[in-house]
Short mmCIF file of C-alpha atoms and ligand atoms in Angstrom, two decimals:
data_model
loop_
_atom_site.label_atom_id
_atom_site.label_comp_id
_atom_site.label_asym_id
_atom_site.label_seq_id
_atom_site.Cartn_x
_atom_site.Cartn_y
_atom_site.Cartn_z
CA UNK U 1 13.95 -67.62 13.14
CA UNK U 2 11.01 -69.31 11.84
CA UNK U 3 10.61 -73.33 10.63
CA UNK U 4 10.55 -72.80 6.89
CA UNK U 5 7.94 -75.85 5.80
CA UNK U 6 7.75 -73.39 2.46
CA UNK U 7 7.65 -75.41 -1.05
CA UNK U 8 10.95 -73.71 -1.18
CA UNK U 9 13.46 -72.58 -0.42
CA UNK U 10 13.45 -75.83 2.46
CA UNK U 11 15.53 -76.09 5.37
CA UNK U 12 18.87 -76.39 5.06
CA UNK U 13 20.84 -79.19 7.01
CA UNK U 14 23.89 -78.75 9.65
CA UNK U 15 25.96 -80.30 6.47
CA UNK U 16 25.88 -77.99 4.08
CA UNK U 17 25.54 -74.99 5.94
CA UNK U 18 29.21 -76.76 7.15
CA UNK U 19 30.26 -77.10 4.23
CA UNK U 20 29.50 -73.48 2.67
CA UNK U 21 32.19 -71.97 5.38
CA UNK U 22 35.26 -74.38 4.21
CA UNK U 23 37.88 -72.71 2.88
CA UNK U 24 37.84 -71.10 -0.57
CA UNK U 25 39.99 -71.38 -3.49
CA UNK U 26 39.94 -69.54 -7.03
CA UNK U 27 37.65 -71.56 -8.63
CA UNK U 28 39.00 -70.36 -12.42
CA UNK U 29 42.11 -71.66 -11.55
CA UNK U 30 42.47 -74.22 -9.43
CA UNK U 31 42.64 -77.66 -10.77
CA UNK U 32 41.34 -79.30 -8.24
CA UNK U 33 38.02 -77.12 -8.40
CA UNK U 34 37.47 -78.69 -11.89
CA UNK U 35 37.32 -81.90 -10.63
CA UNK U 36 35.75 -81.34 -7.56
CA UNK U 37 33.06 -79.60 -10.22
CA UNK U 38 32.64 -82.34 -12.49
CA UNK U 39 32.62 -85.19 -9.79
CA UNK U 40 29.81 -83.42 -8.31
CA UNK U 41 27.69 -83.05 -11.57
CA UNK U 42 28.58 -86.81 -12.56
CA UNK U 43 27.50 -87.69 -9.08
CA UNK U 44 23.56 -85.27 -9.53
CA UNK U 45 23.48 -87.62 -12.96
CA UNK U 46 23.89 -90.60 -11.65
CA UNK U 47 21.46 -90.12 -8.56
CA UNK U 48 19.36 -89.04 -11.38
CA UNK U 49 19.62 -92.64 -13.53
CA UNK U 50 21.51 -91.04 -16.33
CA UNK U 51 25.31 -90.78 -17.89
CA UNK U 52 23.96 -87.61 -19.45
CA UNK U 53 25.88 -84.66 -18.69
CA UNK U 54 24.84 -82.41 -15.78
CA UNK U 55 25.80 -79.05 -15.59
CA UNK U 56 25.25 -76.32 -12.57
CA UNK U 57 24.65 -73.02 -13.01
CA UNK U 58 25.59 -70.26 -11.31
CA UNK U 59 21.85 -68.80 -10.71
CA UNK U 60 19.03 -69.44 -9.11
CA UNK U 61 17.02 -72.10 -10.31
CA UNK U 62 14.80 -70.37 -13.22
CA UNK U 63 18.33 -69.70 -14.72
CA UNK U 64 18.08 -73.45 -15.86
CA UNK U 65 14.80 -72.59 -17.55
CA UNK U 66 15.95 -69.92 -19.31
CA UNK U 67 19.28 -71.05 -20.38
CA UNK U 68 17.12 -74.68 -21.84
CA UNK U 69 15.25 -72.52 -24.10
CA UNK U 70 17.90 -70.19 -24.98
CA UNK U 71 20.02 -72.47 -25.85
CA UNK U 72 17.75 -74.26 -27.81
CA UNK U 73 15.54 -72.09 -29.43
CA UNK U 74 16.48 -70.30 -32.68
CA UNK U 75 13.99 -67.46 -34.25
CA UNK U 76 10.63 -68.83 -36.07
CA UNK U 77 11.33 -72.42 -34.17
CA UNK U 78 7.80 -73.82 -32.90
CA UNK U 79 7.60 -74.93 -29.32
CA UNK U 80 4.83 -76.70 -27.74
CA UNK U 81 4.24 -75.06 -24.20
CA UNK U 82 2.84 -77.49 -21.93
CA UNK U 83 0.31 -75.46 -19.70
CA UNK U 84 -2.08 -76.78 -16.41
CA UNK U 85 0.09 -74.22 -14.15
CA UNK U 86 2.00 -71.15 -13.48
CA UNK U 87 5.18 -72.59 -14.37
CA UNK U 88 4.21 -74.50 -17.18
CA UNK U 89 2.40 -71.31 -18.65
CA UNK U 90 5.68 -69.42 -18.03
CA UNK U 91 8.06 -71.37 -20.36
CA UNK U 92 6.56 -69.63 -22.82
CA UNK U 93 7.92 -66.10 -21.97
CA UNK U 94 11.28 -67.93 -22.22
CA UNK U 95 10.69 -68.94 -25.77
CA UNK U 96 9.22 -65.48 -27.05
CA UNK U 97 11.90 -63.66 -25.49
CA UNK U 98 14.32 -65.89 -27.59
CA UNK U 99 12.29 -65.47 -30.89
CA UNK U 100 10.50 -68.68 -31.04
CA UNK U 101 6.65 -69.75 -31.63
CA UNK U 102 4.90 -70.65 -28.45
CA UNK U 103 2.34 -72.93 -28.88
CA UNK U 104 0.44 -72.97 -25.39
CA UNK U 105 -1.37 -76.35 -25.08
CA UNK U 106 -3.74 -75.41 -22.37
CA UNK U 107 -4.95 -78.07 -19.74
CA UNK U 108 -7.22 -78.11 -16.88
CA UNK U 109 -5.32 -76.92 -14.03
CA UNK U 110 -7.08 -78.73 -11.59
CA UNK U 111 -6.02 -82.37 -13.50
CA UNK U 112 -2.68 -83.87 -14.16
CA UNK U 113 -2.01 -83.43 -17.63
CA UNK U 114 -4.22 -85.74 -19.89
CA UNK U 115 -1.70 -88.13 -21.47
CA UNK U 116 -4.14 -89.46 -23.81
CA UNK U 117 -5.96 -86.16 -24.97
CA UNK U 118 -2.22 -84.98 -25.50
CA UNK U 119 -1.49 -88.02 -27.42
CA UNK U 120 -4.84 -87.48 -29.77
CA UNK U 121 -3.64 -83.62 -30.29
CA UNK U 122 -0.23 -84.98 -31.35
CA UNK U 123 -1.63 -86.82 -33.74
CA UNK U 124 -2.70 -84.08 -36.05
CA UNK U 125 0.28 -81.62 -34.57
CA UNK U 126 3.51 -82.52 -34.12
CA UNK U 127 5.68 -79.99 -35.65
CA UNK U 128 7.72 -78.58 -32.97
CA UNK U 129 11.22 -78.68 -32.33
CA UNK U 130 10.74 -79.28 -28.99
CA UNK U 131 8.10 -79.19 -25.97
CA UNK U 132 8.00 -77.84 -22.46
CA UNK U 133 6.37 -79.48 -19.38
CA UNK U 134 7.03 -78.98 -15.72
CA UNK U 135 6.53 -81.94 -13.71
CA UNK U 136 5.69 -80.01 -10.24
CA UNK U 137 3.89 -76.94 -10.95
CA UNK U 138 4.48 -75.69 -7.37
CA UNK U 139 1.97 -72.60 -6.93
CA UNK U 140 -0.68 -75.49 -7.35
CA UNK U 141 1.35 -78.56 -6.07
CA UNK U 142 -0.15 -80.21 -9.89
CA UNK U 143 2.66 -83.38 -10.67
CA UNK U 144 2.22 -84.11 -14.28
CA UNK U 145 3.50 -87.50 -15.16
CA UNK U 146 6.72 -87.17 -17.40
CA UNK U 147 7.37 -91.10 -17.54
CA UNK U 148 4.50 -90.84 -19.94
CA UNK U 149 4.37 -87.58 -21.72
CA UNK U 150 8.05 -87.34 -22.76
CA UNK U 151 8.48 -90.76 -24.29
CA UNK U 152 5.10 -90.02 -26.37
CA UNK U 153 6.67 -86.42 -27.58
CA UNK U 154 9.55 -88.00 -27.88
CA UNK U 155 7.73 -90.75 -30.64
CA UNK U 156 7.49 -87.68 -32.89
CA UNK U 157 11.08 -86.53 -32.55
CA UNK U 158 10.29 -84.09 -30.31
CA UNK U 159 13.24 -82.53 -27.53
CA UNK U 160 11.71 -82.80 -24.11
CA UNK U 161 12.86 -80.22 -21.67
CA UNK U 162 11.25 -80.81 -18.43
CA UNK U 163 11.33 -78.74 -15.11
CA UNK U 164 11.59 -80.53 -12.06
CA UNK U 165 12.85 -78.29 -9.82
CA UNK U 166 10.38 -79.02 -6.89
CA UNK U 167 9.76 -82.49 -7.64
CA UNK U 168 13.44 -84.48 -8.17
CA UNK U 169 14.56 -86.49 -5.11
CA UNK U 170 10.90 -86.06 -3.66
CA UNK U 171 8.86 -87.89 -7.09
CA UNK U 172 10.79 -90.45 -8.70
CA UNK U 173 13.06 -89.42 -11.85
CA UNK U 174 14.73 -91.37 -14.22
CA UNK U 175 16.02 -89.26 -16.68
CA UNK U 176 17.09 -92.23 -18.99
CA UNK U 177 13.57 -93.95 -18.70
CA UNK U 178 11.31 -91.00 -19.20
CA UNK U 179 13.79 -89.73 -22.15
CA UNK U 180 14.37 -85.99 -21.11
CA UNK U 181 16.78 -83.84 -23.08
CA UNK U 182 16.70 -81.17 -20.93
CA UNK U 183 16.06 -81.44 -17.52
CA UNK U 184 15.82 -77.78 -14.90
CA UNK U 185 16.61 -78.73 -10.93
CA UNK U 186 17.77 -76.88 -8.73
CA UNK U 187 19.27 -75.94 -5.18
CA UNK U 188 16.63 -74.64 -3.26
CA UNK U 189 13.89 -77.49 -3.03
CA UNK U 190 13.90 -80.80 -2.12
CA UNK U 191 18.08 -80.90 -2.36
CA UNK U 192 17.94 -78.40 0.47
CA UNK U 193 20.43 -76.59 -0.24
CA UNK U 194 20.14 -72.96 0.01
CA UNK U 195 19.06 -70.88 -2.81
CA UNK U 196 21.04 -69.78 -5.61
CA UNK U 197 22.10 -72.66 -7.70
CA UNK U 198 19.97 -73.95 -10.70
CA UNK U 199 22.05 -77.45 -12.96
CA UNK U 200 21.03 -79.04 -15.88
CA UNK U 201 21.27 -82.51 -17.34
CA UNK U 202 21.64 -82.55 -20.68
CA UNK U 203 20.91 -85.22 -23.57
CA UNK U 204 23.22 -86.21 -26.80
CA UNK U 205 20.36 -85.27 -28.94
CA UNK U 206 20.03 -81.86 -26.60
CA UNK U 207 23.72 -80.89 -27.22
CA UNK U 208 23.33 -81.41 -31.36
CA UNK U 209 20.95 -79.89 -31.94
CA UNK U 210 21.80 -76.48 -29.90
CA UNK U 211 25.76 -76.89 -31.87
CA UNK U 212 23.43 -77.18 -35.03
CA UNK U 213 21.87 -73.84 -34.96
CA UNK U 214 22.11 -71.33 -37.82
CA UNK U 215 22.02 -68.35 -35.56
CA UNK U 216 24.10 -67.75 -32.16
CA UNK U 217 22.50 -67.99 -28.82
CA UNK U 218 21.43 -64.49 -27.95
CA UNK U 219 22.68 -65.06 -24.44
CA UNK U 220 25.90 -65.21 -22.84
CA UNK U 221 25.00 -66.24 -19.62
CA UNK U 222 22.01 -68.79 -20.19
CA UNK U 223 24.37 -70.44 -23.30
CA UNK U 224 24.50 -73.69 -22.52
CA UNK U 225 27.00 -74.11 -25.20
CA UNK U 226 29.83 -72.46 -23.45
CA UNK U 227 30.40 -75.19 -21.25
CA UNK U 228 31.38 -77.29 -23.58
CA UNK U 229 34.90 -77.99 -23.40
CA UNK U 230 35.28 -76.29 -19.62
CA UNK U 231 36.44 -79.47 -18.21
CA UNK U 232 39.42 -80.07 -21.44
CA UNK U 233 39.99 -76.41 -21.33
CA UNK U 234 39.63 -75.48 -17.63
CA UNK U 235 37.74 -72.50 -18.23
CA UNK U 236 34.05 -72.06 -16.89
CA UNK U 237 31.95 -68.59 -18.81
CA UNK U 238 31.64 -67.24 -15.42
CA UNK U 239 33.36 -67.77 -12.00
CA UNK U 240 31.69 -70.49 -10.02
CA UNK U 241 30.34 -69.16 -6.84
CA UNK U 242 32.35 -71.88 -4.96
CA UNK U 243 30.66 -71.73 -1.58
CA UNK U 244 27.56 -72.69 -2.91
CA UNK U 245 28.48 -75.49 -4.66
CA UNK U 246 30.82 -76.72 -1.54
CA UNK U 247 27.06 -76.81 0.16
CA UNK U 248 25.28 -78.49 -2.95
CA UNK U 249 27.77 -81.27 -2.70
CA UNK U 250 27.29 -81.61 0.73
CA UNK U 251 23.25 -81.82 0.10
CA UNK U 252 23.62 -84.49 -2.34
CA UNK U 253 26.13 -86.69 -0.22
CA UNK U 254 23.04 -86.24 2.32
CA UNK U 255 20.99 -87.63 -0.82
CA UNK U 256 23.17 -90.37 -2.31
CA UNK U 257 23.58 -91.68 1.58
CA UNK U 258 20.06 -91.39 2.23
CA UNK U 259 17.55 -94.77 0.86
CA UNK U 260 14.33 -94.07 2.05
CA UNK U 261 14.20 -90.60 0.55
CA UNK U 262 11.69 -91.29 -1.78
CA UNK U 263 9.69 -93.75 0.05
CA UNK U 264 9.37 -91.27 3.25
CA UNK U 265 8.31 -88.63 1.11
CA UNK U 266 5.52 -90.96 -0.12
CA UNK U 267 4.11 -91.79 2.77
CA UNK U 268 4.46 -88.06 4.39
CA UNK U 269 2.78 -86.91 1.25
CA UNK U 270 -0.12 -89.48 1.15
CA UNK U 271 -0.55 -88.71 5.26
CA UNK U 272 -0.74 -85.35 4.87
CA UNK U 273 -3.40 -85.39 2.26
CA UNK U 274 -5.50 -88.24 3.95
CA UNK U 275 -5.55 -86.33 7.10
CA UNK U 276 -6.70 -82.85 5.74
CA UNK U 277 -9.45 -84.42 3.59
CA UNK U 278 -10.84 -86.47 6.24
CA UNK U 279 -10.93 -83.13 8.56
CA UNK U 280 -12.86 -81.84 5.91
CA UNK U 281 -10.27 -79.29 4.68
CA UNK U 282 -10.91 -79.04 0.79
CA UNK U 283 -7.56 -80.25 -1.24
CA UNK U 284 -6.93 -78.05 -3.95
CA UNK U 285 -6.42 -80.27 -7.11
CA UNK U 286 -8.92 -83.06 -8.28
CA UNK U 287 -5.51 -85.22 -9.48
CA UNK U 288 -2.22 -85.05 -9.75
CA UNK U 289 -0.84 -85.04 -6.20
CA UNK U 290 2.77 -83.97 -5.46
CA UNK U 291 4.72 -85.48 -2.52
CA UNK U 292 6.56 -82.88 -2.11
CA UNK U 293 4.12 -80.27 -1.48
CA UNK U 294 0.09 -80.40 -0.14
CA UNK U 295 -2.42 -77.45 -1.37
CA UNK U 296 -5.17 -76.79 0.61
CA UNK U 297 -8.00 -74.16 -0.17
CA UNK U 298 -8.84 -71.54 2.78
CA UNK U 299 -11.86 -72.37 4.68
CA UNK U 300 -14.37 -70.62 4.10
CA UNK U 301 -15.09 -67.60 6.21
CA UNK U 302 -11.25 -67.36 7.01
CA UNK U 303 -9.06 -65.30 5.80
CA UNK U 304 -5.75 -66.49 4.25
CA UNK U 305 -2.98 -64.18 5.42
CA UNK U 306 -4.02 -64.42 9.20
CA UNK U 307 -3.89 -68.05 9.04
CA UNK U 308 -0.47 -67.59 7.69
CA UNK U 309 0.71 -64.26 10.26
CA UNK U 310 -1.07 -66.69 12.95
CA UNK U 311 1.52 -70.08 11.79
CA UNK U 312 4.26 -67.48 12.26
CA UNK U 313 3.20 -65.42 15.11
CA UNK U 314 1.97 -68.14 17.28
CA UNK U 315 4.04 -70.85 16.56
CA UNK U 316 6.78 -69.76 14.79
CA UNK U 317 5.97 -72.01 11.81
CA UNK U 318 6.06 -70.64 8.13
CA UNK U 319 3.42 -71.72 5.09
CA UNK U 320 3.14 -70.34 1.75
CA UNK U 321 0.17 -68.52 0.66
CA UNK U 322 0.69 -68.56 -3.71
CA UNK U 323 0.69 -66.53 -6.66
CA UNK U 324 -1.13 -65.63 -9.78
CA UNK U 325 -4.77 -66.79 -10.00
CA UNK U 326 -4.23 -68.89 -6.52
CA UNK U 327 -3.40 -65.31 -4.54
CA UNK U 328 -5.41 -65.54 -1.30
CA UNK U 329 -7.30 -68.69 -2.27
CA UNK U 330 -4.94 -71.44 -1.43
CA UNK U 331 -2.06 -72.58 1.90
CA UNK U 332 0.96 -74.91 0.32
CA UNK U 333 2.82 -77.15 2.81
CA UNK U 334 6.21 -77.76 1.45
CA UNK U 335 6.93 -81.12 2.71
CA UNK U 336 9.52 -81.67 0.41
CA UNK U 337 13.44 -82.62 1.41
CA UNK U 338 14.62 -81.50 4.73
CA UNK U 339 10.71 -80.46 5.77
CA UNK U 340 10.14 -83.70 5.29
CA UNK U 341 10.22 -85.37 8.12
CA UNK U 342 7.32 -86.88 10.61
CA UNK U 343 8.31 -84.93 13.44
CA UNK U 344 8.67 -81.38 11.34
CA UNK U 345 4.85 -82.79 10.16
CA UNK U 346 3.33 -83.07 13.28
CA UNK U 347 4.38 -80.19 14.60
CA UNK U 348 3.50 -78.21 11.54
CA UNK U 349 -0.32 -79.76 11.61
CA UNK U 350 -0.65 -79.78 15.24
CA UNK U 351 -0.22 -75.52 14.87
CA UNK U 352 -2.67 -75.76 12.26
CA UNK U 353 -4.61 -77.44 13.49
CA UNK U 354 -5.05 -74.76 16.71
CA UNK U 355 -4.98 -71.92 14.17
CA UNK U 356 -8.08 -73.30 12.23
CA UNK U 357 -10.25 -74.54 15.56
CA UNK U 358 -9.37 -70.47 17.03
CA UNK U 359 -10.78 -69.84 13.83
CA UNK U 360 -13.79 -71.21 14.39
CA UNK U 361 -13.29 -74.31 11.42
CA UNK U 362 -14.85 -77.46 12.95
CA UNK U 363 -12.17 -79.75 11.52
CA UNK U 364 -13.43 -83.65 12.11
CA UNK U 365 -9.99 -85.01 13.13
CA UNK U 366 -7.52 -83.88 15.19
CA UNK U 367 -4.80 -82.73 12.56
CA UNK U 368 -1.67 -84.11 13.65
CA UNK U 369 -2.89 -86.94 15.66
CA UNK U 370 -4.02 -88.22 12.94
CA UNK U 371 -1.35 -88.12 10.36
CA UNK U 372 0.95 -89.70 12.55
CA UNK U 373 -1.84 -92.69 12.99
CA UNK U 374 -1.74 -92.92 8.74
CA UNK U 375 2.15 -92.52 9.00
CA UNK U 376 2.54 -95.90 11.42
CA UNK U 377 -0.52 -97.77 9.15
CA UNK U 378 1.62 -97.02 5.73
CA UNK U 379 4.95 -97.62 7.45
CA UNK U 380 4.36 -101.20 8.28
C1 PLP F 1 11.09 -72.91 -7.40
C2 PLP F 1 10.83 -73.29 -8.80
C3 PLP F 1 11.63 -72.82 -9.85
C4 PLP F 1 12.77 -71.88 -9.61
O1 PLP F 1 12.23 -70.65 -9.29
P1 PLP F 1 13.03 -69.62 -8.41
O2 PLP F 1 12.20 -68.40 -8.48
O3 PLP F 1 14.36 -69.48 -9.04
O4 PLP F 1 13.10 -70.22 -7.05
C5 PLP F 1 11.33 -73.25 -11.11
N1 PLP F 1 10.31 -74.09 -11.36
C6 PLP F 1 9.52 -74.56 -10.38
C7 PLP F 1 8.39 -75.48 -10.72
C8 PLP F 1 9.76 -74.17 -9.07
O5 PLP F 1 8.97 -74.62 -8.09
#
């Protein structure tokens, strides 16, 4: 068994592994499994800032993606696309595939998002029914600030559907504040929960305008609309896989109980990226700095699968390489939820830290000595 410090899935706590071996029921027809449901979605909204309806899916977390823009989108409907990343390049598959008009604003992907270049281009263009953005593009670890960008595409009457699926309970969100229609999490990140499970919180203006279409959603399983009435009519589209949400509760009881979430993952994230730039180790990004995940390029003259079989072999530790354009180039710590802890830190740098040196990379600090030296400073 390795130590999973992967930007997801993340280690999963004695809880809800727990509570994914209690004792099943029929979820289509037992009462009590309604409620149990819809206390557990009111309780993800609220620990989100919102009354706004939250719904979870049955499906892993890109199951929320697709279902916000089939749900949503209607043949010929223009979407602005959002793009400085893998994910945020991806939405607009979703939207093709559901007939719509993806307009792919692309960024630099080394820079958060631009607010005020966006702002200028909205100026001039602002015809879309609604806009994608993701607010950790994982592959790259690039956090793109949706307290800004949604409000402004929200000043043209545009929807905002927003995936933070690797940055919720690790970044600040305040669905009410940032004014998100749509917004993607889901099990596998910093809730900690295993995979499988993607929910969605969803906005007044979200729900009229997908019962306003002219045309039916050409999905049955990503329709949104289907769960209207479940609670009033006790009838879900699908049956709930029940264990898994018996463990998502029991991540977010771990969440709602838990004050310093956001504050340790602050000062884990700022620690971890102090310490690898003063070791000279080459951050990947220029801005836009998740604390839920660092991205590091490979040294040069290394080679960036036997630093990762060398984490694993040797010390029984697992990284992420990444995907796309980043293939090869790039190492992601996922410091996000249950990685995120000092202890799970040091021991993750202190292995990379040997790796790199048997490497022959003369880093200028030792690695984890020194984050925990930053940790103490910020902790004060
Ligand atoms: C992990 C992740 C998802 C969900 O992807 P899966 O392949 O279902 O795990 C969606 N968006 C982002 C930004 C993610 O990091």
């Amino acid at each position: 068994m390795y130590k999973i410090m992967t930007p997801g899935p993340t280690q999963v706590l004695e809880q809800v592994r727990a509570a994914r071996s209690r004792v099943c029921t029929n979820p289509d027809l037992d009462e009590d499994f309604f409620e149990f449901y819809r206390e557990t979605c009111a309780l993800i909204s609220s620990l989100l800032h919102t009354k706004n309806e939250t719904l979870i899916l049955g499906g892993e977390g890109i199951l929320g993606l697709e279902s916000a823009c089939a749900s949503l989108t209607e043949p010929g409907d223009k979407v602005l696309v959002l793009d400085n990343g893998v994910f945020g390049k991806g939405f607009a598959d979703f939207v093709t595939l559901y007939g719509g008009i993806a307009d792919v604003y692309h960024a630099d992907d080394r820079q958060t998002l631009d607010v005020d270049a966006l702002a200028k281009f909205l100026e001039s263009s602002h015809d879309y029914k609604y806009a994608t953005v993701v607010h950790c593009d994982t592959p790259s670890g690039m956090l793109n600030d949706v307290s800004r960008i949604c409000p402004l595409l929200k000043q043209y009457g545009i929807l905002t559907v927003v995936d933070s699926v690797s940055a919720m309970f690790g970044e600040p969100m305040d669905v009410d504040a940032y004014q998100i229609d749509l917004l993607c999490g889901g099990s596998q990140k910093a809730v900690s929960a295993p995979a499988g499970l993607a929910f969605v919180v969803i906005s007044e203006a979200y729900k009229t305008a997908m019962k306003n279409r002219k045309t039916p959603i050409a999905s049955f399983y990503a329709n949104l609309n289907l769960f209207a009435t479940y609670y009033e009519d006790q009838w879900f589209p699908y049956t709930m896989p029940i264990s898994d949400i018996y463990g998502l509760r029991a991540a977010f009881d771990c969440i709602a109980a838990d004050e310093n979430m956001l504050n340790r993952h602050k000062i884990i994230g700022e620690s971890t990226r102090e310490t690898l730039s003063e070791s000279g180790l080459k951050l990947h990004q220029q801005s836009g700095f998740s604390n839920t995940v660092t991205v590091f390029d490979v040294p040069q003259g290394t080679d960036g699968k036997r630093i990762l079989d060398e984490m694993k072999e040797k010390y029984n530790i697992m990284l992420a390489g990444s995907f796309d354009e980043l293939s090869g180039k790039v190492i992601r710590i996922g410091h996000m939820g249950a990685n995120a802890t000092v202890s799970n830190m040091i021991e993750t740098l202190g292995a990379l830290d040997a790796v790199l040196r048997g490497m022959g990379v003369m880093l200028r600090v030792p690695l984890d000595v020194r984050f925990l030296e930053l940790v103490k400073q910020k902790s004060k």
